[in-house]
Short mmCIF file of C-alpha atoms and ligand atoms in Angstrom, two decimals:
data_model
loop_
_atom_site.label_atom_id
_atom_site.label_comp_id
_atom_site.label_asym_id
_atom_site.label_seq_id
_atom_site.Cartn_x
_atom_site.Cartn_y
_atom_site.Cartn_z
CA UNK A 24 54.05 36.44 47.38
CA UNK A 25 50.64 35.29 45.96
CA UNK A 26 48.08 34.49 48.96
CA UNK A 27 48.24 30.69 48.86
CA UNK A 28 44.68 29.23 47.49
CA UNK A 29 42.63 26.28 48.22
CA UNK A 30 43.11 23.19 45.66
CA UNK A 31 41.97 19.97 47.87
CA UNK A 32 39.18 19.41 50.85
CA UNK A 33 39.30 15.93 52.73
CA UNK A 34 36.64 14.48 54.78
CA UNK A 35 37.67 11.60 56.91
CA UNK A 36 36.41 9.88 59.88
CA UNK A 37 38.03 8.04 62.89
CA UNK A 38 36.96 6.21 65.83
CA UNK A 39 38.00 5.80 69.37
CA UNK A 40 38.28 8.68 71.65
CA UNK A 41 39.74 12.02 69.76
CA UNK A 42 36.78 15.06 69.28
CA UNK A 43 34.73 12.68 69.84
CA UNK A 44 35.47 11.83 73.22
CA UNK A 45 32.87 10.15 74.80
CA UNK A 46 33.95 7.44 72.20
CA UNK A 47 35.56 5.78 75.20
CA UNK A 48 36.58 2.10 76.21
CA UNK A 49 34.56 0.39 79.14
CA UNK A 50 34.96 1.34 82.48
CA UNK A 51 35.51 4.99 81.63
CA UNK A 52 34.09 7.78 84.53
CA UNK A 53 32.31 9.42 81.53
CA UNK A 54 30.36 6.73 80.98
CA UNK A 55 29.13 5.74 84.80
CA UNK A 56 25.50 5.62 85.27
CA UNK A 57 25.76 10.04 84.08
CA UNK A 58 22.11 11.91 84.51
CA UNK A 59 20.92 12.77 81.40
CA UNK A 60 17.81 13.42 79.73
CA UNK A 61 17.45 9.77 78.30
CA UNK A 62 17.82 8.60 82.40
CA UNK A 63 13.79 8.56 82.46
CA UNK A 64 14.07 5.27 80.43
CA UNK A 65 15.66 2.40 82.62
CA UNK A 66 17.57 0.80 79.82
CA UNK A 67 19.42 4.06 79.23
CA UNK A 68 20.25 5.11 82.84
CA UNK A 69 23.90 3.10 82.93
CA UNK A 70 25.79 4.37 79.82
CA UNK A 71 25.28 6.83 77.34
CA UNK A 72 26.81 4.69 74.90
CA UNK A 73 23.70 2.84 75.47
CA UNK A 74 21.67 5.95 73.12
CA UNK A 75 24.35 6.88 71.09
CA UNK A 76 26.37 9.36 72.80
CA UNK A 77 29.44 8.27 70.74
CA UNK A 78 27.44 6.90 67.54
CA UNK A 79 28.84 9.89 65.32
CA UNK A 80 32.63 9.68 65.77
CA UNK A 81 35.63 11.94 64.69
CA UNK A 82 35.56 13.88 61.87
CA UNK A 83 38.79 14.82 60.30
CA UNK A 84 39.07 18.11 57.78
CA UNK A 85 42.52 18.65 55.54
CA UNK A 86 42.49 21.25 53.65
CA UNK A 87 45.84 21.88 50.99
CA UNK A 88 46.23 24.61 48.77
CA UNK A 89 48.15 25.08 45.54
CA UNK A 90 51.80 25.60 47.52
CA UNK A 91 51.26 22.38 49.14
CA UNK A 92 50.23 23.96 52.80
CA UNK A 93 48.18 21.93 54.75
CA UNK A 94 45.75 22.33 57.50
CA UNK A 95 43.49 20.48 59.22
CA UNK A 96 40.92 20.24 62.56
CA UNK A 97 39.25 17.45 63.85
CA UNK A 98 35.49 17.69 65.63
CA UNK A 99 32.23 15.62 66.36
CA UNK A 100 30.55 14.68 63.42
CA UNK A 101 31.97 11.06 61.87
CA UNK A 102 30.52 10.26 58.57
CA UNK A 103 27.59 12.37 58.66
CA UNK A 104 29.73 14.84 58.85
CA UNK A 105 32.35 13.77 56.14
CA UNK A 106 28.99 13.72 53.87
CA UNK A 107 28.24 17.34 54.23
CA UNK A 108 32.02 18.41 53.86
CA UNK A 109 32.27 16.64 50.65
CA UNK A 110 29.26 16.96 49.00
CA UNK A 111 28.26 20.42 49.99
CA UNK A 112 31.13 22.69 51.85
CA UNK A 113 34.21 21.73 49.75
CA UNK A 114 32.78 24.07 46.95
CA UNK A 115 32.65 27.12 48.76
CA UNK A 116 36.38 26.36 50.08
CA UNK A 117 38.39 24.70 46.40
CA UNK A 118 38.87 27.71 44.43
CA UNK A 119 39.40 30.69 47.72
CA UNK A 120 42.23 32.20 48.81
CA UNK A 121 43.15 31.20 51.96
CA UNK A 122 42.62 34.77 53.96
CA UNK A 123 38.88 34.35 52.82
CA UNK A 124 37.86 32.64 55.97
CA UNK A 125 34.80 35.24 56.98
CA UNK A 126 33.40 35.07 52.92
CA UNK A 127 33.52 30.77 53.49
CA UNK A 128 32.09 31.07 56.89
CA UNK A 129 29.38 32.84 55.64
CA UNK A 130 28.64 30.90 52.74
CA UNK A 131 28.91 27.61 54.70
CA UNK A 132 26.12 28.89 56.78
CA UNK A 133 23.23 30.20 54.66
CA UNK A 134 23.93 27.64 52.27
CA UNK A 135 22.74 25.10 54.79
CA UNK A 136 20.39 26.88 56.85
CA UNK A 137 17.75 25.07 55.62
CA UNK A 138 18.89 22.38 57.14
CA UNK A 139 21.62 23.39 59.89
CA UNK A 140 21.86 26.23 62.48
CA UNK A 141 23.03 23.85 65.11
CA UNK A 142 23.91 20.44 66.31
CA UNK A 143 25.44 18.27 63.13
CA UNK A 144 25.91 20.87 60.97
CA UNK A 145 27.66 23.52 62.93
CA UNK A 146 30.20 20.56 64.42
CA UNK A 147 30.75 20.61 61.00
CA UNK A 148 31.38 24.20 59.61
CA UNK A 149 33.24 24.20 63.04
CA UNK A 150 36.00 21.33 61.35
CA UNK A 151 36.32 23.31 58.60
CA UNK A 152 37.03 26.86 60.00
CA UNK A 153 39.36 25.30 62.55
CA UNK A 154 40.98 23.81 59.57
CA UNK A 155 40.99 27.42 57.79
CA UNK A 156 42.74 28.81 60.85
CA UNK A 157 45.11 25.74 61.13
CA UNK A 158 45.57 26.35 57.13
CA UNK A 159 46.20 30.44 57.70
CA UNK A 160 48.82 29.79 60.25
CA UNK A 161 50.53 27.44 58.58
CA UNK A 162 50.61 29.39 55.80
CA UNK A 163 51.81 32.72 58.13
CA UNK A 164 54.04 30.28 60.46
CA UNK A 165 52.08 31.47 63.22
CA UNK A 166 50.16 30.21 66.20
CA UNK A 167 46.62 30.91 66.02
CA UNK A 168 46.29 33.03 68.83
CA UNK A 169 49.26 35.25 67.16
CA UNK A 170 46.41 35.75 64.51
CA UNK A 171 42.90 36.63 66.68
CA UNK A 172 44.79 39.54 69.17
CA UNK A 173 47.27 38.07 70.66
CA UNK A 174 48.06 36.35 74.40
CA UNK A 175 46.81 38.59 77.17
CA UNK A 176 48.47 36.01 80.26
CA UNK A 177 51.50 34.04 80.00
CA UNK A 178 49.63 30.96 80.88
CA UNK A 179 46.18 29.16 80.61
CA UNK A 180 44.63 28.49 83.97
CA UNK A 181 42.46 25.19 84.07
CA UNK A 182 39.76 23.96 85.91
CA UNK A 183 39.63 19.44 85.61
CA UNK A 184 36.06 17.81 84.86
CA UNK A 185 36.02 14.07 86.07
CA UNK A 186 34.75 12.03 88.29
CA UNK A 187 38.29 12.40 90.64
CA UNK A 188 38.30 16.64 92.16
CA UNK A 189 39.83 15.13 95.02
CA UNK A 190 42.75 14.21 92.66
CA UNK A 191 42.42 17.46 90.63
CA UNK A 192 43.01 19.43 93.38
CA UNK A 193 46.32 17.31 93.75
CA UNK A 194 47.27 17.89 90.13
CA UNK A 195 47.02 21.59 91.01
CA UNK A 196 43.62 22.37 88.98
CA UNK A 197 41.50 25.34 90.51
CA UNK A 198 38.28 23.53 90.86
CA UNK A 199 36.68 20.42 90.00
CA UNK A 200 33.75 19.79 87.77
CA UNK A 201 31.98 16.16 88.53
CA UNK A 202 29.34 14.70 86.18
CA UNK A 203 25.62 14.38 87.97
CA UNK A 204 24.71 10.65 88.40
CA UNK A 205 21.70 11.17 89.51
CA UNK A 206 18.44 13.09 88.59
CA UNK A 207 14.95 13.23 88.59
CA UNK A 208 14.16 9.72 87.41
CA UNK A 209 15.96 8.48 91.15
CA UNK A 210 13.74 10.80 93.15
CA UNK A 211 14.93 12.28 96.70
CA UNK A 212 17.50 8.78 97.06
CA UNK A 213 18.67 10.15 94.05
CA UNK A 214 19.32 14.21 94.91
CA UNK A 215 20.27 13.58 98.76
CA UNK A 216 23.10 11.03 97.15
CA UNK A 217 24.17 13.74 95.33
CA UNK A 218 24.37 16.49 98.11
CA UNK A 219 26.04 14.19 100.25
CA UNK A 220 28.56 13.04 97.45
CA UNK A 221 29.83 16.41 97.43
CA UNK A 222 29.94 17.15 101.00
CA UNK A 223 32.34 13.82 100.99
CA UNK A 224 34.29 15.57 98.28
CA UNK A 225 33.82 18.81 100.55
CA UNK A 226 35.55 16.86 102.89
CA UNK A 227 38.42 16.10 101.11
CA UNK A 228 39.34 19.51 98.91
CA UNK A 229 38.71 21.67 101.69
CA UNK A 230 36.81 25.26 101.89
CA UNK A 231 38.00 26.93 98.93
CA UNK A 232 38.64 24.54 95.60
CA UNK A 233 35.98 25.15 93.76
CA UNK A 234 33.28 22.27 93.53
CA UNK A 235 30.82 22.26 90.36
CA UNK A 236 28.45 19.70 89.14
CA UNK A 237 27.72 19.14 85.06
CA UNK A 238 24.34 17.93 84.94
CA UNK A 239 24.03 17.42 81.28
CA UNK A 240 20.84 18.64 80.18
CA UNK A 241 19.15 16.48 82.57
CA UNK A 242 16.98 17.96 85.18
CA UNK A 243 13.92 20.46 85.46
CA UNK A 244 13.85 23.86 87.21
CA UNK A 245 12.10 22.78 90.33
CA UNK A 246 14.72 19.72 90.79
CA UNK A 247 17.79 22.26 89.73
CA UNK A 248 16.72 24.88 92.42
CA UNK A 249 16.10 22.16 95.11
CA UNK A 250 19.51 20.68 94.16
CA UNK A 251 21.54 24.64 94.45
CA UNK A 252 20.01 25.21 97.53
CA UNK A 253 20.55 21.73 98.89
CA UNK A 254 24.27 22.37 97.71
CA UNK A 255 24.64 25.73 99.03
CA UNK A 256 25.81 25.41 102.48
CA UNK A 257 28.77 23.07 101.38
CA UNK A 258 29.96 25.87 99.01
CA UNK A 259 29.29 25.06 94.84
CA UNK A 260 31.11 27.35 92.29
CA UNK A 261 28.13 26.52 89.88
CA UNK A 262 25.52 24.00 88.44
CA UNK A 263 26.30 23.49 84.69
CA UNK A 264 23.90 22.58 82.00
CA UNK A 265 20.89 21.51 84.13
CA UNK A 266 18.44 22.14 81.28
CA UNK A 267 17.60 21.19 77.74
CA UNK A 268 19.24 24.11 75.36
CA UNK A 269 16.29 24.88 74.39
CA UNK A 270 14.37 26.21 77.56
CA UNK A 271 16.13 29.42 77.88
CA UNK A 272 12.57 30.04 79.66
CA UNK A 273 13.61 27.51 82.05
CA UNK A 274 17.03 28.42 82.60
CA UNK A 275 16.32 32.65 83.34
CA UNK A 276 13.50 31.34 85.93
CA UNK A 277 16.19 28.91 87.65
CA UNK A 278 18.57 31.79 87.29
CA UNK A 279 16.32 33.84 89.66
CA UNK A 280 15.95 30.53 91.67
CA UNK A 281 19.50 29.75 92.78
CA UNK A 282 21.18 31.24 95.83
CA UNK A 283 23.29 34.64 95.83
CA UNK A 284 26.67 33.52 94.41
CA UNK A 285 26.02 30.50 92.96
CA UNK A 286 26.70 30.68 89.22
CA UNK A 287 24.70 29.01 86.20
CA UNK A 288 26.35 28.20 83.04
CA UNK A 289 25.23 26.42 79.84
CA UNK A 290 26.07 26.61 76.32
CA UNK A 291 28.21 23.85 75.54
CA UNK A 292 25.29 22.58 72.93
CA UNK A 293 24.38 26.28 71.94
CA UNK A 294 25.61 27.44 68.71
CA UNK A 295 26.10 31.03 66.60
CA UNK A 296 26.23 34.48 67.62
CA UNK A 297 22.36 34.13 67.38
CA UNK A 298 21.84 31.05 69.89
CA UNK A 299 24.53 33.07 72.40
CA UNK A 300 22.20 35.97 72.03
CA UNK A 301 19.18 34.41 73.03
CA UNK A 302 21.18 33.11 76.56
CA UNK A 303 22.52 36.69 76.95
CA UNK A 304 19.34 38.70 76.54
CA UNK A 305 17.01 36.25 78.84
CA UNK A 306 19.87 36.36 81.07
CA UNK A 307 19.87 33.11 81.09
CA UNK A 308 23.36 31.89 82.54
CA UNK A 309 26.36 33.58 84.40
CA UNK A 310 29.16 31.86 82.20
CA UNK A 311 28.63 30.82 78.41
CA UNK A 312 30.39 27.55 77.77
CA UNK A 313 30.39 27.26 73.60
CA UNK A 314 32.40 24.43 72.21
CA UNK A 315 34.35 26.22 69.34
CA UNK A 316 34.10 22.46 67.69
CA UNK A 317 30.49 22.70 67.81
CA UNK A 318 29.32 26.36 68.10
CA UNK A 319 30.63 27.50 64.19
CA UNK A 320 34.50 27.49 64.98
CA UNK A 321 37.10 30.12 66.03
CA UNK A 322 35.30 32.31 63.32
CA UNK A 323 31.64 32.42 64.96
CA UNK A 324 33.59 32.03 68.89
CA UNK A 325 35.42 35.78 67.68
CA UNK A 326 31.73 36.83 67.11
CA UNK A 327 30.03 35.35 70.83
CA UNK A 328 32.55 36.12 72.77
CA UNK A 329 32.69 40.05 72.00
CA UNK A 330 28.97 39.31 72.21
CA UNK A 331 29.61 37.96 76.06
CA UNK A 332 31.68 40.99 77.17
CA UNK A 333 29.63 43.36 76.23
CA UNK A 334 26.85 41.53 78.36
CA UNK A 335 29.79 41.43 81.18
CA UNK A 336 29.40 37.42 80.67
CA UNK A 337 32.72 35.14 80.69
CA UNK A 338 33.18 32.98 78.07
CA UNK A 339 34.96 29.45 79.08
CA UNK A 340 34.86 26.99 76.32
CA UNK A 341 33.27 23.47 76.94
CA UNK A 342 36.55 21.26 76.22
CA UNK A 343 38.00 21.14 73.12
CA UNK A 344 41.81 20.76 73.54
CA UNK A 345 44.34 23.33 71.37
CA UNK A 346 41.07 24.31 69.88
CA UNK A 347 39.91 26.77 72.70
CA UNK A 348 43.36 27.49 74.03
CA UNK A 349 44.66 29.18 70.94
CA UNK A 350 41.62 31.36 72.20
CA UNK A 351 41.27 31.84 75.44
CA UNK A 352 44.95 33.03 75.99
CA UNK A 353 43.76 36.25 73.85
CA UNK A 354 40.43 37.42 75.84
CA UNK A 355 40.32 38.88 79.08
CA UNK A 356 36.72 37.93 79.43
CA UNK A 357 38.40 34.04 79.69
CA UNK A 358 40.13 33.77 82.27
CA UNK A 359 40.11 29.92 83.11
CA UNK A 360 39.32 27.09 80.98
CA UNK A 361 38.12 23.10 81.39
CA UNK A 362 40.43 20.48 81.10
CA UNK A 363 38.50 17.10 80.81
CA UNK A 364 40.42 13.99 82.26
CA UNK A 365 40.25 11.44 79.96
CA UNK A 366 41.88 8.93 81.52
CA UNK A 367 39.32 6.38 82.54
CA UNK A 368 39.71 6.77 86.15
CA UNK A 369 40.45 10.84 86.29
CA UNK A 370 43.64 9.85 87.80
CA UNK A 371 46.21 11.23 85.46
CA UNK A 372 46.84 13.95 83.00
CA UNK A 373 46.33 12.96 79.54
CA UNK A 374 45.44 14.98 76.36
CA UNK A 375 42.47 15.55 75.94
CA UNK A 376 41.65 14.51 72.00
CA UNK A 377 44.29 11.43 72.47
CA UNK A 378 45.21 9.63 70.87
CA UNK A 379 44.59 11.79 68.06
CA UNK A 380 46.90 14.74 67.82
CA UNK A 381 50.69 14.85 68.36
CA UNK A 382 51.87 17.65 70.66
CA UNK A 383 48.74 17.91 71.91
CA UNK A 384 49.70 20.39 75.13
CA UNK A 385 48.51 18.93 78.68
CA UNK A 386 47.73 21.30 81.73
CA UNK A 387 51.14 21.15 84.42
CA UNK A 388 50.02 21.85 87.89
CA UNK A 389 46.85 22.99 86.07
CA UNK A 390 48.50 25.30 83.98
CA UNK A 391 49.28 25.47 80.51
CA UNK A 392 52.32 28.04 79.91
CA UNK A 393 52.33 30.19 76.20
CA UNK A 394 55.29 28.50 75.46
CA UNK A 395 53.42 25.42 74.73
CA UNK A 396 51.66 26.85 72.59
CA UNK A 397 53.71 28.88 70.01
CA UNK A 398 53.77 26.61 66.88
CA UNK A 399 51.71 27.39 63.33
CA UNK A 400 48.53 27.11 63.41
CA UNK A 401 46.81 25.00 66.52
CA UNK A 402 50.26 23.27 67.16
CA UNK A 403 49.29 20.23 66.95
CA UNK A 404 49.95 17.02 63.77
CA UNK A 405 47.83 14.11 63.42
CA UNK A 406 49.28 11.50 64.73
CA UNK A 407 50.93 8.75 62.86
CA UNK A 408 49.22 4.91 62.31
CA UNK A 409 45.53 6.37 62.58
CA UNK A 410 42.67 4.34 60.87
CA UNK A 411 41.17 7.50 58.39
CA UNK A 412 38.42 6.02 56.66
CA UNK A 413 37.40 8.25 53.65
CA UNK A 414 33.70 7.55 52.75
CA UNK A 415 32.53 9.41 50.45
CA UNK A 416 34.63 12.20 47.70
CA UNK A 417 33.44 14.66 45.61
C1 LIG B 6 31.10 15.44 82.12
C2 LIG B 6 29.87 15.74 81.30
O1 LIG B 6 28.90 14.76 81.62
C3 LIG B 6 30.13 15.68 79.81
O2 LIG B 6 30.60 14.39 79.48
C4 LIG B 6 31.13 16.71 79.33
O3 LIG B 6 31.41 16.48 77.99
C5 LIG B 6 30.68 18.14 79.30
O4 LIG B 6 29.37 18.39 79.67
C6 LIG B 6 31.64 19.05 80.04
O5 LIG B 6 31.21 20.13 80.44
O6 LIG B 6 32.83 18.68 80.10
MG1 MG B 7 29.17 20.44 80.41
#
């Protein structure tokens, strides 16, 4: 059988929760008074919609090819994004076979790096090469992790972000992962709320759930290490992100800074094999975190991940539903992943890019069995009576 080839790329956009899921409703945990680096300014200490945090919005990719297979991916990167897939990606994708996913990579990326590298752009080669993979497997009828090596476990073991680990540890998740409310810009108020906010939680989940704080690129070394070693005698797993993604300077000093068993991880806003060397080589972190919807896709993940074991690292995606499941079933060097609760109080289960994808798979007693997972491609359909705006063609 001729290998199936690429007639038609879409670029749509949709708002209201899905990859972009800080796109939330009011009265969401994710958006309650979070530390971030824009919490110096007053007016932008309450919400992170209040700078933008969800101006970008979903960006859908469907890709078809001359047999009428379809695949698609969704990721963060709205109509910006759509731009760039339509007026500058589609032609390296219209035209290829469908098994050349590392020759379209590879084109994607040097053809932008004069403008890309990270950040917009790679949330958007990301779309397309999960859409590639969702495209192969169609194609194959196999699930994607069928395709990179295979399942090494019979099920996914999660970890639940939110503002609930109390709850978590109820729903059976191995630790839970709160978001910092407060950082520098509330002073000593600010850090001993914090300490004692988890020795409350302490209180509740017992010695040995694990207890991490995600401090979103908010604080400086000299707060971080105060804040470890404040949190140290409660027992804390790790302290996530405390730094901008650009101060791997910053984050091998505070590395050297926290106490003996306390991990550091970053990386959920780091992007290519190149950014994940840089973090590796100035031993910067204990656990890499890429998004595989922002970091290049399942393509460039392949890449940093053998990347992480051979610097002994683990590798546990930041988020991203089916997208880093299909994944981290098939490396030993992942042996846990997040689930973030998006229901607005933490208090349930509910899929993570919803309402987006149908059969989107949802962490049981904080496990997600290979079973759930054994459909073409990433599993998952869009689902129906979405609002796809398409705003620009090519
Ligand atoms: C909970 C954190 O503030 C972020 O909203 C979250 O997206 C991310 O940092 C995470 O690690 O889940
Ligand atoms: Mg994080």
């Amino acid at each position: 059988m001729a290998v199936p080839v690429i007639r038609h790329v879409r670029a749509s956009v949709v708002r209201g929760g899905g990859a972009d899921y800080h796109d939330q409703g009011a009265d969401h945990w994710i958006d309650d008074n979070i530390s971030t680096p824009m919490s110096k300014y007053p007016q932008y200490r309450a919400s992170r919609q209040s700078f933008g945090i969800n101006v970008l919005g979903t960006l859908l990719v469907e890709i078809e090819t001359d047999t009428g297979h379809r695949g698609f991916a969704v990721t963060t990167a709205g109509e910006p994004g759509a731009y760039i897939v339509e007026k500058h990606l589609a032609r390296f994708l219209e035209g290829r076979k469908v098994t050349d996913i590392e020759l379209m990579w590879d084109q994607m990326y040097n053809a932008t790096i004069y403008y890309g590298r990270r950040g917009l752009v790679l949330n958007v080669i990301s779309g397309v090469d999960l859409a590639l993979w969702d495209l192969l497997g169609q194609v194959r009828q196999e699930p994607v992790h069928a395709m990179i090596g295979g399942p090494v476990r019979d099920e996914i073991t999660f970890y639940a972000t939110g503002a609930r680990p109390d709850l978590a540890k109820e729903m059976g998740f191995i630790g839970g992962k709160m978001p910092l409310r407060f950082g520098p810009a509330q002073g000593e108020e600010g850090l001993n709320e914090a300490v004692e906010h988890v020795a409350r939680m302490r209180e509740k989940v017992g010695p040995d759930f694990w207890l991490m704080y995600d401090c979103w690129m908010s604080l400086t070394v000299e707060y971080a290490t105060r804040l470890a070693n404040r949190l140290d005698p409660i027992g804390f797993k790790w302290i996530e992100e405390c730094l901008s993604p650009d101060d791997y300077w910053g984050y091998a000093e505070l590395r050297k800074n926290v106490p003996r068993g306390m991990l550091v991880t970053t990386g959920e806003h780091e992007a290519t094999r190149w950014g994940f060397r840089m973090l590796m080589e100035m031993d910067c972190c204990d656990i890499v975190q890429p998004d595989v919807n922002w970091c290049g896709g399942l393509t460039e993940l392949i890449k940093i991940s053998a990347l992480a074991d051979a610097h002994g690292k683990l590798v546990v995606p930041h988020g991203s539903s089916v997208y880093s499941y299909h994944f981290v079933c098939t490396r030993q060097n992942s042996p846990f992943a997040e689930f973030l609760m998006m229901a607005p109080k933490a208090d349930k289960v509910v899929p993570m890019f919803s309402p987006m994808l149908e059969g989107e798979p949802v962490p049981v007693n904080g496990k997600i069995k290979m079973s759930e997972l054994d459909k073409p491609g990433f599993g998952v359909t869009l689902a129906e009576g979405l609002t796809l705006e398409r705003p620009y063609t090519h």
